[in-house]
Amino acid sequence: MRRILNTALWASLAASATAATVDDCPGYTLSNLVQSQSSWTADLSLSGDACNVYGEDINDLKLLVEYQTDSRLHVKIYDAQEQVYQIPKSTLSPPTGQDGSSTSNSSDLVFSYTENPFSFAVQRRSNQETLFNSSGSNLIFESQYVRLRTSLPLDPFLYGLGEDSDSFVRETNNYTRTLWNIGIGMLPAHSNLYGSHPIYIEMRNGTAHGVFLFNSNGMDIKINQTEEDGQYLEYNTIGGVLDFYFLAGPSPADVSRQYAGVVGTPAQQSYWTYGFHQCKYGYQDVMMVADVVYNYSQAQIPLETMWTDIDYMDLRRTWTLDPQRFPLHKMQELVSYLHDHQQHYIVMVDPPVSLNDSDSYNKALSSDSFLRNSNGSIFVGTMWPGAVSYIDWYHPNAEAFWTGEIASFFDAKDGLDVDGIWIDMNDPQNFCDYPCQNPVQSAIDNDIPPAPPAVRTTWPPLPGFPADLQPPASDASENVVTPRSPYPRSISATSANVTGNMTGLAGRNLNTPPYALNNSIGPLYTGSIWPDLVGYGGYVSYDTHNIFASGMIAHTREGLLKRRPNERPFIITRSTFAGDGRKTGHWTGDNGSEWAQYLISIWQNMEFASIFQIPTVGADVCGFNLNTTEHLCARWAMLGAWYPFYRNHAGDTSNFQEFYRWPLVTEAAQKAIRTRFALIDYFYTAFTQQTVDGSPTTIIPLFYEYPNDVATYNISYQFFFGPSVLVSPVTVENSTSVELYLPEDIFYDYWTGQQVNGTGSTITLDNITYTDIPVHIRGGSVLPRRLNTDAVNTTTQLRDQDFEFVIAPDADGKATGNLFLDDGLSLDSESSTLSVSFDNGHLAVTGSFAYSVDVKVVSATVLGQGNGTSSYGESYSLNRTLNAAWSTDLYGH
Ligand SMILES: *[C@@H]1O[C@H](CO)[C@@H](O)[C@H](O)[C@H]1NC(C)=O
Ligand SMILES: *[C@@H]1O[C@H](CO)[C@@H](O)[C@H](O)[C@H]1NC(C)=O
Ligand SMILES: *[C@@H]1O[C@H](CO)[C@@H](O)[C@H](O)[C@H]1NC(C)=O
Ligand SMILES: *[C@@H]1O[C@H](CO)[C@@H](O)[C@H](O)[C@H]1NC(C)=O
Ligand SMILES: *[C@@H]1O[C@H](CO)[C@@H](O)[C@H](O)[C@H]1NC(C)=O
Ligand SMILES: *[C@@H]1O[C@H](CO)[C@@H](O)[C@H](O)[C@H]1NC(C)=O
Ligand SMILES: *[C@@H]1O[C@H](CO)[C@@H](O)[C@H](O)[C@H]1NC(C)=O
Ligand SMILES: *[C@@H]1O[C@H](CO)[C@@H](O)[C@H](O)[C@H]1NC(C)=O
Ligand SMILES: *[C@@H]1O[C@H](CO)[C@@H](O)[C@H](O)[C@H]1NC(C)=O
């Protein structure tokens, strides 16, 4: 039949002939394959006319396939000219090459390809299952857009690809996950958030594998199912190369260890960091901070670490103290008081340098390490203190500048002797809207910085504090920062030629790229620094945006190490990228005092700890934005005690929410913190394992422990705290009952010691009061538990307490556990690793004993004995050392 086209249709066809779509892209053809036992290389060339949809198609690509280990396959597709941006090695340097023994015949992952159009697949050798297959659509590799799609089984169980607040298991239909770091409050759903982690783990019938795309560019990851294409996951990046690491598992924990093999294992933390932390934005002076410390001690809630938000700064300039509200000598008294009481102090540090702080500004200027506009002038935006410039963390002089500021401001003698650093706003944020012609005026117009609170004229006396921690009567001029010229001299641009060294293609539209990323707050420059800013060596923010924080983290760690060379640096950051767990911990940002946000925190912790290898993680307990309530805060105090990082923090417009403000919350917090104290060594032992080999050991999803139980794949609100303790928080607001899933296994109620046989079904627990949280010990475990936690206020005192072993036998009457002991602080501490095993009454301790302790194991309690209802198992007295192997019969067997 002859088709007659009307004129309107002709017109639309004519228009589409000029505007190509991704469907017109020709794909690539593979040639010149060179194969060895363990690696392959090949050329990929554009298979037809360029489509040039989002920038220009790159004609010549290279393919590299490396069988790195039998469970790790590296597949990289990059431009033959090596001009396209690749992540600088100084940030993260995943392994290249092979381990020597792995070959295409031995690996559990098998690479295969189709020549034209080029596509590739990865199969699992043991069961022939296809894990990844890009044949569903053509590879597109353009100057500002790279697309690769893999088909997947329908409704797959996918996890990872954060940071987000959408769900734990990923949605599978019509879903977009955008990775482009932004500073946004309240953790909105279906939005990009502070960090980028392009790793996913997929569960298929008990078997796990992982896929890591080593690419820091902005990207939309689309997960969708359509009639024509079935189920797929599609990477749409606005730059960079396709650098994949396929991880074979087969268990979820194996995938996590294999991922640690690519991005590194997490940093070990000091023992004290597991104590309870308190902060609020809006403590108006040092006296108020001291007051909170005092009130915690009066309320008998153990406070380990006090924090201060940006309030301490003089007009919110980093590296300054407010001379009237936070004068140096008062701050030093506060810190001395805390240290004398084995407590700690931490303050916030923001990345930008104020134009109105000539001291820091001139230092940064002479180090030449500011980010620059494309015309060579220094970029100026606005942040808390008003007009600011931003450090180029990848400039070779940036480290000396930053560590120098840390050294002088946090000098133990003449400065503020803090115990860690909290870094914020490093997504990075900029308050001045594009194009920000006049940042100085913009700050003035927007009342930035706001006038500080009035200086108190009378301060209440504070029992227990040194008498001289009193109002500054005559020292108001102390530390006054002299006004500075707001305008820096300009410096000519360094050359931004970018060829052949993977610093990024020239000639791109950086600020408004043709492929508009699904950034939830608008164009890429929204709320941040401009993508076209230029850094050392020609890197542009467009490419390095998502690793801005990584550079700040690295130099902050160096700075802390220079102050205390043998102490584990404690850093908590808002923004993160893959691999940053090697150096930092993370708090989940500016959440809100809402029930939904309490719930989100549960699986965000699992994701960061078990999948992203950032196990030092926690959410602001009781919520940051909005006003909390007594009941929400009580529930959150109980939940937060099972976060690796346990801190109560509120916003400046929120009411005070320290735990002691309500009797109910006081009681909840006392119980929560003392329970946490009892189990810190158990947790610290597990955490240490993760720092050694990446084993997810701290906040663990249920499917990691029961991969063959498909019912666990969807569980977002229960988790293991260490390998043996199952935590099942209350999930319904105002409810006092909990529906929780117990896998088919033996459990014991942590509080009563009663045995509960899991049957792979949901049970309901009632009468969970506001000072309760359901916790179960898994059969087969021995928990080393500190005694007398009622008698201690800090982790330092805790370390002097003896242990009991809580023994939770499995169905065969056996149990095992571990205990790691060291000085809890230094990088080169001696350590002991004890293995505890129990077999029907016989208890044995073996291991290595290089770190000697005075404390003992004074008892062992075997659960499941006694009459079950009234007694917490059967207790046996011991008086045994932790410095040597021993064994004993608790009862005949
Ligand atoms: C996909 O989701 C978007 C919003 O996220 C919605 O507007 C659209 O209607 C959805 N499309 C389909 C086919 O469900
Ligand atoms: C998913 O596919 C449907 C149908 O093709 C399409 O309308 C929708 O936009 C797609 N969603 C995403 C997020 O790509
Ligand atoms: C694997 O799981 C899928 C659902 O994810 C199911 O349809 C299929 O039957 C399972 N296969 C086996 C062998 O259990
Ligand atoms: C800069 O790039 C251009 C275009 O690729 C090249 O011809 C030129 O040699 C480069 N200049 C330097 C100094 O490397
Ligand atoms: C990349 O090459 C350009 C041109 O040769 C040079 O100016 C730039 O410093 C190099 N960048 C790096 C990071 O080596
Ligand atoms: C919290 O409540 C106080 C009154 O108790 C009110 O002044 C304040 O605006 C509230 N803050 C928020 C963020 O709602
Ligand atoms: C929980 O209780 C509070 C206080 O009574 C009430 O305001 C809130 O609406 C309740 N929430 C739900 C989900 O019932
Ligand atoms: C749990 O199972 C064990 C056998 O494994 C049995 O001896 C015990 O009675 C059961 N306990 C309960 C409370 O059902
Ligand atoms: C609930 O538990 C508390 C102690 O935790 C107890 O005092 C109270 O009697 C219990 N209430 C009910 C209805 O079981």
CSV table of N, CA and C in Angstrom, one decimal, residues 700-720 725-731 737-747 756-765 774-778:
chain,number,residue,atom,x,y,z
A,700,ILE,N,25.4,-4.7,58.9
A,700,ILE,CA,25.4,-5.7,57.8
A,700,ILE,C,23.9,-6.0,57.5
A,701,PRO,N,23.6,-6.0,56.2
A,701,PRO,CA,22.2,-6.3,55.8
A,701,PRO,C,22.0,-7.8,56.1
A,702,LEU,N,20.8,-8.2,56.3
A,702,LEU,CA,20.5,-9.6,56.5
A,702,LEU,C,20.9,-10.5,55.4
A,703,PHE,N,20.7,-10.1,54.2
A,703,PHE,CA,21.0,-11.0,53.1
A,703,PHE,C,22.5,-11.3,53.0
A,704,TYR,N,23.4,-10.5,53.6
A,704,TYR,CA,24.8,-10.8,53.7
A,704,TYR,C,25.0,-12.1,54.5
A,705,GLU,N,24.2,-12.2,55.6
A,705,GLU,CA,24.4,-13.3,56.5
A,705,GLU,C,23.6,-14.6,56.1
A,706,TYR,N,22.5,-14.3,55.3
A,706,TYR,CA,21.6,-15.4,54.9
A,706,TYR,C,21.3,-15.3,53.4
A,707,PRO,N,22.4,-15.4,52.6
A,707,PRO,CA,22.2,-15.1,51.1
A,707,PRO,C,21.2,-16.1,50.4
A,708,ASN,N,21.0,-17.3,51.0
A,708,ASN,CA,20.1,-18.2,50.4
A,708,ASN,C,18.7,-18.0,50.8
A,709,ASP,N,18.4,-17.1,51.7
A,709,ASP,CA,17.1,-16.8,52.2
A,709,ASP,C,16.6,-15.6,51.4
A,710,VAL,N,15.8,-15.8,50.4
A,710,VAL,CA,15.4,-14.8,49.5
A,710,VAL,C,14.5,-13.7,50.2
A,711,ALA,N,13.9,-14.2,51.3
A,711,ALA,CA,13.1,-13.2,52.1
A,711,ALA,C,13.9,-12.1,52.7
A,712,THR,N,15.2,-12.3,52.8
A,712,THR,CA,16.0,-11.3,53.4
A,712,THR,C,16.4,-10.2,52.4
A,713,TYR,N,16.2,-10.4,51.2
A,713,TYR,CA,16.6,-9.5,50.1
A,713,TYR,C,16.0,-8.1,50.2
A,714,ASN,N,14.8,-8.1,50.7
A,714,ASN,CA,14.0,-6.9,50.8
A,714,ASN,C,14.0,-6.2,52.2
A,715,ILE,N,14.8,-6.7,53.1
A,715,ILE,CA,14.8,-6.2,54.4
A,715,ILE,C,15.6,-4.9,54.6
A,716,SER,N,15.0,-3.8,54.8
A,716,SER,CA,15.8,-2.5,54.9
A,716,SER,C,15.9,-2.0,56.3
A,717,TYR,N,15.1,-2.5,57.3
A,717,TYR,CA,15.0,-1.9,58.6
A,717,TYR,C,15.5,-2.8,59.7
A,718,GLN,N,16.2,-3.9,59.3
A,718,GLN,CA,16.9,-4.7,60.4
A,718,GLN,C,18.3,-4.9,59.9
A,719,PHE,N,19.2,-5.1,60.8
A,719,PHE,CA,20.6,-5.2,60.4
A,719,PHE,C,21.4,-6.0,61.5
A,720,PHE,N,22.5,-6.5,61.1
A,720,PHE,CA,23.4,-7.1,62.1
A,720,PHE,C,24.4,-6.0,62.5
A,725,VAL,N,25.0,-9.9,66.2
A,725,VAL,CA,23.9,-9.3,66.9
A,725,VAL,C,22.9,-8.7,65.9
A,726,LEU,N,21.7,-9.2,66.0
A,726,LEU,CA,20.7,-8.7,65.1
A,726,LEU,C,19.8,-7.6,65.8
A,727,VAL,N,19.8,-6.5,65.1
A,727,VAL,CA,19.0,-5.3,65.7
A,727,VAL,C,17.8,-5.1,64.8
A,728,SER,N,16.6,-5.0,65.5
A,728,SER,CA,15.3,-4.9,64.8
A,728,SER,C,14.6,-3.7,65.4
A,729,PRO,N,14.9,-2.5,64.9
A,729,PRO,CA,14.3,-1.3,65.6
A,729,PRO,C,12.8,-1.2,65.3
A,730,VAL,N,12.1,-0.5,66.2
A,730,VAL,CA,10.7,-0.2,65.9
A,730,VAL,C,10.6,0.6,64.6
A,731,THR,N,9.7,0.2,63.7
A,731,THR,CA,9.7,0.8,62.4
A,731,THR,C,8.4,1.7,62.2
A,737,SER,N,5.0,-2.0,69.2
A,737,SER,CA,5.3,-3.3,68.8
A,737,SER,C,6.2,-3.3,67.5
A,738,VAL,N,6.9,-4.4,67.3
A,738,VAL,CA,7.8,-4.5,66.2
A,738,VAL,C,7.5,-5.9,65.5
A,739,GLU,N,7.4,-5.7,64.1
A,739,GLU,CA,7.3,-7.0,63.3
A,739,GLU,C,8.7,-7.2,62.8
A,740,LEU,N,9.3,-8.3,63.1
A,740,LEU,CA,10.6,-8.5,62.7
A,740,LEU,C,10.8,-9.9,62.1
A,741,TYR,N,11.7,-10.0,61.2
A,741,TYR,CA,12.0,-11.2,60.5
A,741,TYR,C,13.1,-12.0,61.1
A,742,LEU,N,12.9,-13.2,61.4
A,742,LEU,CA,13.9,-14.1,62.0
A,742,LEU,C,14.2,-15.2,61.0
A,743,PRO,N,15.4,-15.2,60.4
A,743,PRO,CA,15.8,-16.3,59.5
A,743,PRO,C,15.8,-17.6,60.3
A,744,GLU,N,15.8,-18.7,59.5
A,744,GLU,CA,15.8,-20.0,60.1
A,744,GLU,C,17.2,-20.2,60.8
A,745,ASP,N,17.2,-20.0,62.1
A,745,ASP,CA,18.4,-20.1,62.8
A,745,ASP,C,18.0,-19.9,64.3
A,746,ILE,N,19.0,-20.3,65.2
A,746,ILE,CA,18.7,-20.1,66.6
A,746,ILE,C,19.1,-18.7,67.0
A,747,PHE,N,18.3,-18.0,67.7
A,747,PHE,CA,18.6,-16.7,68.3
A,747,PHE,C,18.3,-16.7,69.8
A,756,VAL,N,15.1,-18.0,71.1
A,756,VAL,CA,14.0,-17.9,70.1
A,756,VAL,C,14.4,-18.6,68.9
A,757,ASN,N,13.6,-19.5,68.4
A,757,ASN,CA,14.0,-20.3,67.2
A,757,ASN,C,13.4,-19.6,66.0
A,758,GLY,N,14.3,-19.0,65.2
A,758,GLY,CA,13.9,-18.4,64.0
A,758,GLY,C,13.4,-19.5,63.0
A,759,THR,N,12.3,-19.1,62.3
A,759,THR,CA,11.7,-20.1,61.4
A,759,THR,C,11.6,-19.6,60.0
A,760,GLY,N,12.3,-18.5,59.7
A,760,GLY,CA,12.2,-17.9,58.4
A,760,GLY,C,10.8,-17.2,58.2
A,761,SER,N,10.4,-16.5,59.3
A,761,SER,CA,9.1,-15.9,59.2
A,761,SER,C,9.2,-14.6,60.1
A,762,THR,N,8.1,-13.9,59.9
A,762,THR,CA,8.0,-12.6,60.7
A,762,THR,C,7.3,-12.9,62.0
A,763,ILE,N,7.9,-12.4,63.1
A,763,ILE,CA,7.2,-12.5,64.4
A,763,ILE,C,6.9,-11.1,64.9
A,764,THR,N,6.0,-11.0,65.8
A,764,THR,CA,5.7,-9.7,66.4
A,764,THR,C,6.1,-9.6,67.9
A,765,LEU,N,6.8,-8.6,68.2
A,765,LEU,CA,7.1,-8.4,69.6
A,765,LEU,C,6.3,-7.2,70.1
A,774,PRO,N,14.4,-4.2,70.2
A,774,PRO,CA,14.6,-5.7,70.1
A,774,PRO,C,16.0,-6.0,69.5
A,775,VAL,N,16.8,-6.8,70.2
A,775,VAL,CA,18.1,-7.2,69.8
A,775,VAL,C,18.2,-8.7,70.1
A,776,HIS,N,18.8,-9.4,69.1
A,776,HIS,CA,19.0,-10.9,69.3
A,776,HIS,C,20.4,-11.3,69.0
A,777,ILE,N,20.9,-12.2,69.8
A,777,ILE,CA,22.2,-12.8,69.5
A,777,ILE,C,22.0,-14.0,68.7
A,778,ARG,N,22.8,-14.2,67.7
A,778,ARG,CA,22.7,-15.3,66.8
A,778,ARG,C,23.4,-16.5,67.5
